[in-house]
Amino acid sequence: MESVDFHTARALLEWQMELGADECIGDVAVDRYALPEKLAKPNQQAAKPHLTRGPVKTKERDAVAEAQAAAQAADTLEALREAMTSFDLCDLKRGARKMVFSDGIAGAPVMIVGEAPGREEDRTGCPFVGASGQLLDRMFAAIDMGRDRKDAPLYITNILPWRPPHNRDPKPEEIAMMKPFLERHIQLANPKALVLMGNWACQSLLGKRGIARLRGQWQEVSGKPALPMFHPAYLLRNPDAKRQAWADLLSLKATVEK
């Protein structure tokens, strides 16, 4: 290459800078449009699913379907208890102290279905304890069906076996998830009549709410006569409703003694 003087070289450099060249890359010009003598083959590796980027999609579990299968596989109440204990899709289980399964002896003529365990039930593992349980005992003792009788005329459970945090209302998905266990519980206990205590028991087994309208009207659940009644906790807050509760108890006694 023919050498140029300083002033010419400076002028050429300034001209290139005006064109946008602001960096010196190399001493030898590179023709970027020239093709190489031999094209390199791309390195194609077999796709490996476990090395793909992004989250791996897994099939979501159907809580209701799994509950249904587990409940139907239980042929005794003890097997049902074990199935519920090992059921891991209900988040309530993680925050509860104890599972509340039942109280009484299976085969009793009356099965009471309550709502969800409270603080005392969560502590003891027994349904209907505390003030509500004491009132329930007095109510049924008045029609000669006390829980303390040796022939155990009552068998008691809840729609949910675990206490909701801070005694909040059950969520619809929790009710739906545990309903197959409750229905199987009724089949295995095989009572003569059911008592649905409160709105949430009616919501779970009847798909209806409005206990003031439903109470005293016999329904059918799992082929059994079912009587909606005021929950004892409601009666503690509304003593005037005890007269209606007494009428319901007499109706229950007459039905069971037929």
PDB file of C-alpha atoms in Angstrom:
ATOM      1  CA  MET A   1       0.000   0.000   0.000  1.00  0.00           C
ATOM      2  CA  GLU A   2       1.363   3.412  -0.997  1.00  0.00           C
ATOM      3  CA  SER A   3       2.127   5.585   1.999  1.00  0.00           C
ATOM      4  CA  VAL A   4       0.345   8.905   2.451  1.00  0.00           C
ATOM      5  CA  ASP A   5       1.477  12.022   4.243  1.00  0.00           C
ATOM      6  CA  PHE A   6       0.167  13.085   7.623  1.00  0.00           C
ATOM      7  CA  HIS A   7      -2.333  15.661   6.404  1.00  0.00           C
ATOM      8  CA  THR A   8      -3.849  13.273   3.839  1.00  0.00           C
ATOM      9  CA  ALA A   9      -4.134  10.489   6.424  1.00  0.00           C
ATOM     10  CA  ARG A  10      -5.802  12.873   8.871  1.00  0.00           C
ATOM     11  CA  ALA A  11      -8.296  13.996   6.232  1.00  0.00           C
ATOM     12  CA  LEU A  12      -9.155  10.387   5.380  1.00  0.00           C
ATOM     13  CA  LEU A  13      -9.649   9.559   9.075  1.00  0.00           C
ATOM     14  CA  GLU A  14     -11.941  12.550   9.622  1.00  0.00           C
ATOM     15  CA  TRP A  15     -13.956  11.563   6.551  1.00  0.00           C
ATOM     16  CA  GLN A  16     -14.469   8.016   7.923  1.00  0.00           C
ATOM     17  CA  MET A  17     -15.536   9.412  11.280  1.00  0.00           C
ATOM     18  CA  GLU A  18     -18.115  11.594   9.542  1.00  0.00           C
ATOM     19  CA  LEU A  19     -19.450   8.432   7.898  1.00  0.00           C
ATOM     20  CA  GLY A  20     -19.956   6.855  11.365  1.00  0.00           C
ATOM     21  CA  ALA A  21     -16.792   4.814  11.814  1.00  0.00           C
ATOM     22  CA  ASP A  22     -15.819   5.324  15.464  1.00  0.00           C
ATOM     23  CA  GLU A  23     -13.901   2.161  16.303  1.00  0.00           C
ATOM     24  CA  CYS A  24     -10.777   0.536  14.906  1.00  0.00           C
ATOM     25  CA  ILE A  25     -11.322  -3.238  14.618  1.00  0.00           C
ATOM     26  CA  GLY A  26      -8.302  -4.566  12.770  1.00  0.00           C
ATOM     27  CA  ASP A  27      -5.431  -3.714  10.433  1.00  0.00           C
ATOM     28  CA  VAL A  28      -6.774  -5.943   7.648  1.00  0.00           C
ATOM     29  CA  ALA A  29     -10.133  -5.334   5.991  1.00  0.00           C
ATOM     30  CA  VAL A  30     -12.715  -8.170   6.278  1.00  0.00           C
ATOM     31  CA  ASP A  31     -15.063  -9.034   3.422  1.00  0.00           C
ATOM     32  CA  ARG A  32     -18.169 -10.119   5.284  1.00  0.00           C
ATOM     33  CA  TYR A  33     -19.970 -11.064   2.083  1.00  0.00           C
ATOM     34  CA  ALA A  34     -17.445 -13.691   1.049  1.00  0.00           C
ATOM     35  CA  LEU A  35     -18.480 -17.347   1.555  1.00  0.00           C
ATOM     36  CA  PRO A  36     -16.158 -19.725   3.421  1.00  0.00           C
ATOM     37  CA  GLU A  37     -14.546 -22.509   1.435  1.00  0.00           C
ATOM     38  CA  LYS A  38     -16.389 -25.158   3.565  1.00  0.00           C
ATOM     39  CA  LEU A  39     -19.588 -24.680   5.515  1.00  0.00           C
ATOM     40  CA  ALA A  40     -19.580 -26.141   8.995  1.00  0.00           C
ATOM     41  CA  LYS A  41     -22.494 -28.424   9.782  1.00  0.00           C
ATOM     42  CA  PRO A  42     -24.610 -27.316  12.727  1.00  0.00           C
ATOM     43  CA  ASN A  43     -24.270 -29.416  15.863  1.00  0.00           C
ATOM     44  CA  GLN A  44     -27.706 -30.972  16.129  1.00  0.00           C
ATOM     45  CA  GLN A  45     -28.317 -32.852  19.376  1.00  0.00           C
ATOM     46  CA  ALA A  46     -31.349 -34.919  20.148  1.00  0.00           C
ATOM     47  CA  ALA A  47     -33.869 -32.927  22.106  1.00  0.00           C
ATOM     48  CA  LYS A  48     -34.030 -33.966  25.720  1.00  0.00           C
ATOM     49  CA  PRO A  49     -37.347 -33.188  27.402  1.00  0.00           C
ATOM     50  CA  HIS A  50     -35.764 -32.940  30.838  1.00  0.00           C
ATOM     51  CA  LEU A  51     -33.372 -30.231  29.590  1.00  0.00           C
ATOM     52  CA  THR A  52     -35.995 -28.018  27.938  1.00  0.00           C
ATOM     53  CA  ARG A  53     -36.336 -24.501  29.204  1.00  0.00           C
ATOM     54  CA  GLY A  54     -39.365 -23.243  31.077  1.00  0.00           C
ATOM     55  CA  PRO A  55     -41.605 -24.958  33.667  1.00  0.00           C
ATOM     56  CA  VAL A  56     -42.451 -28.584  33.118  1.00  0.00           C
ATOM     57  CA  LYS A  57     -46.213 -29.011  32.920  1.00  0.00           C
ATOM     58  CA  THR A  58     -47.654 -31.768  35.089  1.00  0.00           C
ATOM     59  CA  LYS A  59     -51.176 -33.092  35.171  1.00  0.00           C
ATOM     60  CA  GLU A  60     -53.229 -31.422  37.888  1.00  0.00           C
ATOM     61  CA  ARG A  61     -54.816 -33.720  40.448  1.00  0.00           C
ATOM     62  CA  ASP A  62     -58.601 -33.862  40.670  1.00  0.00           C
ATOM     63  CA  ALA A  63     -59.289 -33.601  44.408  1.00  0.00           C
ATOM     64  CA  VAL A  64     -62.954 -34.598  44.181  1.00  0.00           C
ATOM     65  CA  ALA A  65     -62.226 -37.609  41.969  1.00  0.00           C
ATOM     66  CA  GLU A  66     -59.447 -38.811  44.281  1.00  0.00           C
ATOM     67  CA  ALA A  67     -61.697 -38.349  47.308  1.00  0.00           C
ATOM     68  CA  GLN A  68     -64.452 -40.314  45.580  1.00  0.00           C
ATOM     69  CA  ALA A  69     -62.107 -43.189  44.780  1.00  0.00           C
ATOM     70  CA  ALA A  70     -60.649 -43.273  48.290  1.00  0.00           C
ATOM     71  CA  ALA A  71     -64.080 -43.141  49.937  1.00  0.00           C
ATOM     72  CA  GLN A  72     -65.583 -45.890  47.802  1.00  0.00           C
ATOM     73  CA  ALA A  73     -62.583 -48.144  48.473  1.00  0.00           C
ATOM     74  CA  ALA A  74     -63.292 -48.019  52.224  1.00  0.00           C
ATOM     75  CA  ASP A  75     -65.555 -50.889  53.294  1.00  0.00           C
ATOM     76  CA  THR A  76     -65.522 -50.126  57.033  1.00  0.00           C
ATOM     77  CA  LEU A  77     -65.604 -46.994  59.136  1.00  0.00           C
ATOM     78  CA  GLU A  78     -62.063 -47.657  60.314  1.00  0.00           C
ATOM     79  CA  ALA A  79     -60.893 -47.931  56.710  1.00  0.00           C
ATOM     80  CA  LEU A  80     -62.716 -44.673  55.966  1.00  0.00           C
ATOM     81  CA  ARG A  81     -60.958 -42.962  58.865  1.00  0.00           C
ATOM     82  CA  GLU A  82     -57.594 -44.145  57.540  1.00  0.00           C
ATOM     83  CA  ALA A  83     -58.459 -42.959  54.029  1.00  0.00           C
ATOM     84  CA  MET A  84     -59.354 -39.510  55.323  1.00  0.00           C
ATOM     85  CA  THR A  85     -56.220 -39.356  57.452  1.00  0.00           C
ATOM     86  CA  SER A  86     -53.998 -40.077  54.448  1.00  0.00           C
ATOM     87  CA  PHE A  87     -55.899 -37.732  52.083  1.00  0.00           C
ATOM     88  CA  ASP A  88     -53.415 -34.929  51.338  1.00  0.00           C
ATOM     89  CA  LEU A  89     -55.334 -32.556  49.059  1.00  0.00           C
ATOM     90  CA  CYS A  90     -57.272 -30.616  51.711  1.00  0.00           C
ATOM     91  CA  ASP A  91     -55.212 -27.704  53.028  1.00  0.00           C
ATOM     92  CA  LEU A  92     -57.251 -27.614  56.256  1.00  0.00           C
ATOM     93  CA  LYS A  93     -55.365 -30.701  57.379  1.00  0.00           C
ATOM     94  CA  ARG A  94     -52.083 -28.764  57.541  1.00  0.00           C
ATOM     95  CA  GLY A  95     -53.381 -26.219  60.031  1.00  0.00           C
ATOM     96  CA  ALA A  96     -55.469 -28.472  62.281  1.00  0.00           C
ATOM     97  CA  ARG A  97     -54.319 -30.192  65.447  1.00  0.00           C
ATOM     98  CA  LYS A  98     -56.523 -33.277  65.189  1.00  0.00           C
ATOM     99  CA  MET A  99     -58.902 -34.843  62.727  1.00  0.00           C
ATOM    100  CA  VAL A 100     -62.483 -34.926  64.048  1.00  0.00           C
ATOM    101  CA  PHE A 101     -63.998 -38.114  62.687  1.00  0.00           C
ATOM    102  CA  SER A 102     -66.995 -39.054  64.833  1.00  0.00           C
ATOM    103  CA  ASP A 103     -68.441 -39.728  68.251  1.00  0.00           C
ATOM    104  CA  GLY A 104     -70.778 -42.519  69.278  1.00  0.00           C
ATOM    105  CA  ILE A 105     -71.290 -46.048  68.024  1.00  0.00           C
ATOM    106  CA  ALA A 106     -72.012 -46.853  64.392  1.00  0.00           C
ATOM    107  CA  GLY A 107     -75.478 -48.294  63.939  1.00  0.00           C
ATOM    108  CA  ALA A 108     -77.142 -45.734  66.215  1.00  0.00           C
ATOM    109  CA  PRO A 109     -80.620 -44.819  64.971  1.00  0.00           C
ATOM    110  CA  VAL A 110     -79.809 -41.097  64.650  1.00  0.00           C
ATOM    111  CA  MET A 111     -76.754 -39.645  62.895  1.00  0.00           C
ATOM    112  CA  ILE A 112     -76.105 -35.936  63.461  1.00  0.00           C
ATOM    113  CA  VAL A 113     -74.131 -34.099  60.798  1.00  0.00           C
ATOM    114  CA  GLY A 114     -72.632 -30.879  62.088  1.00  0.00           C
ATOM    115  CA  GLU A 115     -70.733 -28.137  60.307  1.00  0.00           C
ATOM    116  CA  ALA A 116     -66.968 -27.918  60.941  1.00  0.00           C
ATOM    117  CA  PRO A 117     -64.842 -28.417  64.049  1.00  0.00           C
ATOM    118  CA  GLY A 118     -64.230 -25.424  66.294  1.00  0.00           C
ATOM    119  CA  ARG A 119     -61.385 -24.758  68.695  1.00  0.00           C
ATOM    120  CA  GLU A 120     -62.516 -27.255  71.345  1.00  0.00           C
ATOM    121  CA  GLU A 121     -63.245 -29.954  68.761  1.00  0.00           C
ATOM    122  CA  ASP A 122     -59.826 -29.376  67.191  1.00  0.00           C
ATOM    123  CA  ARG A 123     -58.212 -29.760  70.602  1.00  0.00           C
ATOM    124  CA  THR A 124     -60.083 -32.913  71.666  1.00  0.00           C
ATOM    125  CA  GLY A 125     -60.735 -34.615  68.298  1.00  0.00           C
ATOM    126  CA  CYS A 126     -64.401 -35.032  69.255  1.00  0.00           C
ATOM    127  CA  PRO A 127     -67.396 -33.331  67.563  1.00  0.00           C
ATOM    128  CA  PHE A 128     -69.769 -31.062  69.467  1.00  0.00           C
ATOM    129  CA  VAL A 129     -67.911 -30.199  72.649  1.00  0.00           C
ATOM    130  CA  GLY A 130     -67.858 -26.899  74.511  1.00  0.00           C
ATOM    131  CA  ALA A 131     -70.990 -24.804  74.970  1.00  0.00           C
ATOM    132  CA  SER A 132     -72.626 -26.013  71.735  1.00  0.00           C
ATOM    133  CA  GLY A 133     -71.990 -29.635  72.642  1.00  0.00           C
ATOM    134  CA  GLN A 134     -73.439 -29.199  76.125  1.00  0.00           C
ATOM    135  CA  LEU A 135     -76.618 -27.699  74.700  1.00  0.00           C
ATOM    136  CA  LEU A 136     -76.861 -30.483  72.123  1.00  0.00           C
ATOM    137  CA  ASP A 137     -76.594 -33.072  74.903  1.00  0.00           C
ATOM    138  CA  ARG A 138     -79.396 -31.396  76.870  1.00  0.00           C
ATOM    139  CA  MET A 139     -81.591 -31.161  73.779  1.00  0.00           C
ATOM    140  CA  PHE A 140     -81.352 -34.842  72.924  1.00  0.00           C
ATOM    141  CA  ALA A 141     -81.480 -35.973  76.534  1.00  0.00           C
ATOM    142  CA  ALA A 142     -84.902 -34.254  76.685  1.00  0.00           C
ATOM    143  CA  ILE A 143     -86.226 -36.777  74.128  1.00  0.00           C
ATOM    144  CA  ASP A 144     -84.413 -39.687  75.789  1.00  0.00           C
ATOM    145  CA  MET A 145     -81.569 -39.752  73.255  1.00  0.00           C
ATOM    146  CA  GLY A 146     -78.730 -38.456  75.401  1.00  0.00           C
ATOM    147  CA  ARG A 147     -75.205 -39.008  74.145  1.00  0.00           C
ATOM    148  CA  ASP A 148     -74.213 -40.562  77.476  1.00  0.00           C
ATOM    149  CA  ARG A 149     -76.676 -43.461  77.242  1.00  0.00           C
ATOM    150  CA  LYS A 150     -75.150 -46.926  77.120  1.00  0.00           C
ATOM    151  CA  ASP A 151     -77.151 -47.939  74.056  1.00  0.00           C
ATOM    152  CA  ALA A 152     -75.696 -44.910  72.214  1.00  0.00           C
ATOM    153  CA  PRO A 153     -78.753 -43.598  70.323  1.00  0.00           C
ATOM    154  CA  LEU A 154     -76.631 -40.924  68.623  1.00  0.00           C
ATOM    155  CA  TYR A 155     -73.747 -41.036  66.162  1.00  0.00           C
ATOM    156  CA  ILE A 156     -72.175 -37.659  65.369  1.00  0.00           C
ATOM    157  CA  THR A 157     -69.875 -36.324  62.661  1.00  0.00           C
ATOM    158  CA  ASN A 158     -69.212 -33.105  60.678  1.00  0.00           C
ATOM    159  CA  ILE A 159     -69.109 -32.110  57.027  1.00  0.00           C
ATOM    160  CA  LEU A 160     -65.388 -31.292  57.456  1.00  0.00           C
ATOM    161  CA  PRO A 161     -63.007 -33.306  59.636  1.00  0.00           C
ATOM    162  CA  TRP A 162     -60.531 -30.442  60.146  1.00  0.00           C
ATOM    163  CA  ARG A 163     -61.006 -27.007  61.682  1.00  0.00           C
ATOM    164  CA  PRO A 164     -60.929 -24.039  59.269  1.00  0.00           C
ATOM    165  CA  PRO A 165     -58.461 -21.320  60.365  1.00  0.00           C
ATOM    166  CA  HIS A 166     -59.949 -18.870  62.873  1.00  0.00           C
ATOM    167  CA  ASN A 167     -63.291 -20.725  62.633  1.00  0.00           C
ATOM    168  CA  ARG A 168     -63.991 -19.176  59.229  1.00  0.00           C
ATOM    169  CA  ASP A 169     -66.817 -20.526  57.061  1.00  0.00           C
ATOM    170  CA  PRO A 170     -66.044 -23.611  54.939  1.00  0.00           C
ATOM    171  CA  LYS A 171     -65.137 -22.858  51.336  1.00  0.00           C
ATOM    172  CA  PRO A 172     -67.230 -24.418  48.527  1.00  0.00           C
ATOM    173  CA  GLU A 173     -64.216 -26.333  47.211  1.00  0.00           C
ATOM    174  CA  GLU A 174     -63.554 -27.767  50.686  1.00  0.00           C
ATOM    175  CA  ILE A 175     -67.157 -28.938  50.991  1.00  0.00           C
ATOM    176  CA  ALA A 176     -67.061 -30.519  47.518  1.00  0.00           C
ATOM    177  CA  MET A 177     -63.726 -32.176  48.231  1.00  0.00           C
ATOM    178  CA  MET A 178     -64.846 -33.836  51.460  1.00  0.00           C
ATOM    179  CA  LYS A 179     -68.431 -34.632  50.434  1.00  0.00           C
ATOM    180  CA  PRO A 180     -67.577 -38.111  49.018  1.00  0.00           C
ATOM    181  CA  PHE A 181     -66.158 -39.073  52.428  1.00  0.00           C
ATOM    182  CA  LEU A 182     -69.272 -37.771  54.191  1.00  0.00           C
ATOM    183  CA  GLU A 183     -71.628 -39.657  51.885  1.00  0.00           C
ATOM    184  CA  ARG A 184     -69.636 -42.854  52.380  1.00  0.00           C
ATOM    185  CA  HIS A 185     -69.672 -42.199  56.134  1.00  0.00           C
ATOM    186  CA  ILE A 186     -73.468 -42.120  56.069  1.00  0.00           C
ATOM    187  CA  GLN A 187     -73.625 -45.350  54.056  1.00  0.00           C
ATOM    188  CA  LEU A 188     -71.316 -47.205  56.432  1.00  0.00           C
ATOM    189  CA  ALA A 189     -72.903 -45.855  59.647  1.00  0.00           C
ATOM    190  CA  ASN A 190     -76.351 -46.699  58.219  1.00  0.00           C
ATOM    191  CA  PRO A 191     -78.551 -44.678  60.604  1.00  0.00           C
ATOM    192  CA  LYS A 192     -82.328 -44.732  60.596  1.00  0.00           C
ATOM    193  CA  ALA A 193     -82.508 -40.930  60.299  1.00  0.00           C
ATOM    194  CA  LEU A 194     -80.169 -37.983  59.775  1.00  0.00           C
ATOM    195  CA  VAL A 195     -80.132 -34.599  61.504  1.00  0.00           C
ATOM    196  CA  LEU A 196     -78.559 -31.791  59.477  1.00  0.00           C
ATOM    197  CA  MET A 197     -77.367 -29.257  62.024  1.00  0.00           C
ATOM    198  CA  GLY A 198     -77.158 -25.787  60.543  1.00  0.00           C
ATOM    199  CA  ASN A 199     -76.730 -24.119  57.183  1.00  0.00           C
ATOM    200  CA  TRP A 200     -73.455 -25.730  56.162  1.00  0.00           C
ATOM    201  CA  ALA A 201     -74.702 -29.272  56.712  1.00  0.00           C
ATOM    202  CA  CYS A 202     -77.715 -28.420  54.510  1.00  0.00           C
ATOM    203  CA  GLN A 203     -75.439 -26.824  51.924  1.00  0.00           C
ATOM    204  CA  SER A 204     -73.250 -29.922  51.772  1.00  0.00           C
ATOM    205  CA  LEU A 205     -75.932 -32.615  51.624  1.00  0.00           C
ATOM    206  CA  LEU A 206     -78.947 -30.787  50.166  1.00  0.00           C
ATOM    207  CA  GLY A 207     -77.283 -28.096  48.091  1.00  0.00           C
ATOM    208  CA  LYS A 208     -79.529 -25.574  49.864  1.00  0.00           C
ATOM    209  CA  ARG A 209     -79.138 -22.851  52.477  1.00  0.00           C
ATOM    210  CA  GLY A 210     -81.581 -20.904  54.604  1.00  0.00           C
ATOM    211  CA  ILE A 211     -81.968 -22.903  57.798  1.00  0.00           C
ATOM    212  CA  ALA A 212     -84.900 -20.775  59.021  1.00  0.00           C
ATOM    213  CA  ARG A 213     -86.849 -21.922  55.953  1.00  0.00           C
ATOM    214  CA  LEU A 214     -85.515 -25.503  55.800  1.00  0.00           C
ATOM    215  CA  ARG A 215     -85.763 -26.485  59.462  1.00  0.00           C
ATOM    216  CA  GLY A 216     -88.512 -28.890  60.387  1.00  0.00           C
ATOM    217  CA  GLN A 217     -89.041 -30.052  56.794  1.00  0.00           C
ATOM    218  CA  TRP A 218     -88.010 -33.642  56.217  1.00  0.00           C
ATOM    219  CA  GLN A 219     -85.735 -34.257  53.246  1.00  0.00           C
ATOM    220  CA  GLU A 220     -83.941 -37.323  51.845  1.00  0.00           C
ATOM    221  CA  VAL A 221     -80.165 -37.809  51.838  1.00  0.00           C
ATOM    222  CA  SER A 222     -78.466 -41.006  50.635  1.00  0.00           C
ATOM    223  CA  GLY A 223     -81.805 -42.799  50.873  1.00  0.00           C
ATOM    224  CA  LYS A 224     -82.287 -41.727  54.519  1.00  0.00           C
ATOM    225  CA  PRO A 225     -84.876 -39.318  55.970  1.00  0.00           C
ATOM    226  CA  ALA A 226     -83.038 -36.136  56.938  1.00  0.00           C
ATOM    227  CA  LEU A 227     -84.260 -33.336  59.204  1.00  0.00           C
ATOM    228  CA  PRO A 228     -82.631 -29.873  59.049  1.00  0.00           C
ATOM    229  CA  MET A 229     -82.381 -28.228  62.480  1.00  0.00           C
ATOM    230  CA  PHE A 230     -80.957 -25.090  64.035  1.00  0.00           C
ATOM    231  CA  HIS A 231     -77.358 -25.536  65.126  1.00  0.00           C
ATOM    232  CA  PRO A 232     -76.897 -25.331  68.931  1.00  0.00           C
ATOM    233  CA  ALA A 233     -74.555 -22.356  68.414  1.00  0.00           C
ATOM    234  CA  TYR A 234     -77.434 -20.530  66.707  1.00  0.00           C
ATOM    235  CA  LEU A 235     -79.754 -21.374  69.590  1.00  0.00           C
ATOM    236  CA  LEU A 236     -77.244 -19.960  72.077  1.00  0.00           C
ATOM    237  CA  ARG A 237     -77.354 -16.663  70.172  1.00  0.00           C
ATOM    238  CA  ASN A 238     -81.115 -16.817  69.540  1.00  0.00           C
ATOM    239  CA  PRO A 239     -82.866 -18.403  72.558  1.00  0.00           C
ATOM    240  CA  ASP A 240     -86.304 -17.615  71.100  1.00  0.00           C
ATOM    241  CA  ALA A 241     -85.695 -20.263  68.422  1.00  0.00           C
ATOM    242  CA  LYS A 242     -85.553 -23.042  71.036  1.00  0.00           C
ATOM    243  CA  ARG A 243     -89.335 -23.519  70.751  1.00  0.00           C
ATOM    244  CA  GLN A 244     -88.929 -24.429  67.073  1.00  0.00           C
ATOM    245  CA  ALA A 245     -85.983 -26.682  67.926  1.00  0.00           C
ATOM    246  CA  TRP A 246     -88.150 -28.509  70.459  1.00  0.00           C
ATOM    247  CA  ALA A 247     -90.810 -29.130  67.803  1.00  0.00           C
ATOM    248  CA  ASP A 248     -88.125 -30.543  65.509  1.00  0.00           C
ATOM    249  CA  LEU A 249     -86.851 -32.850  68.257  1.00  0.00           C
ATOM    250  CA  LEU A 250     -90.345 -34.230  68.820  1.00  0.00           C
ATOM    251  CA  SER A 251     -90.708 -34.808  65.072  1.00  0.00           C
ATOM    252  CA  LEU A 252     -87.392 -36.665  65.065  1.00  0.00           C
ATOM    253  CA  LYS A 253     -88.385 -38.844  68.002  1.00  0.00           C
ATOM    254  CA  ALA A 254     -91.692 -39.768  66.339  1.00  0.00           C
ATOM    255  CA  THR A 255     -89.957 -40.692  63.082  1.00  0.00           C
ATOM    256  CA  VAL A 256     -87.298 -42.844  64.734  1.00  0.00           C
ATOM    257  CA  GLU A 257     -89.833 -44.692  66.891  1.00  0.00           C
ATOM    258  CA  LYS A 258     -92.063 -45.667  63.972  1.00  0.00           C
TER     259      LYS A 258
END
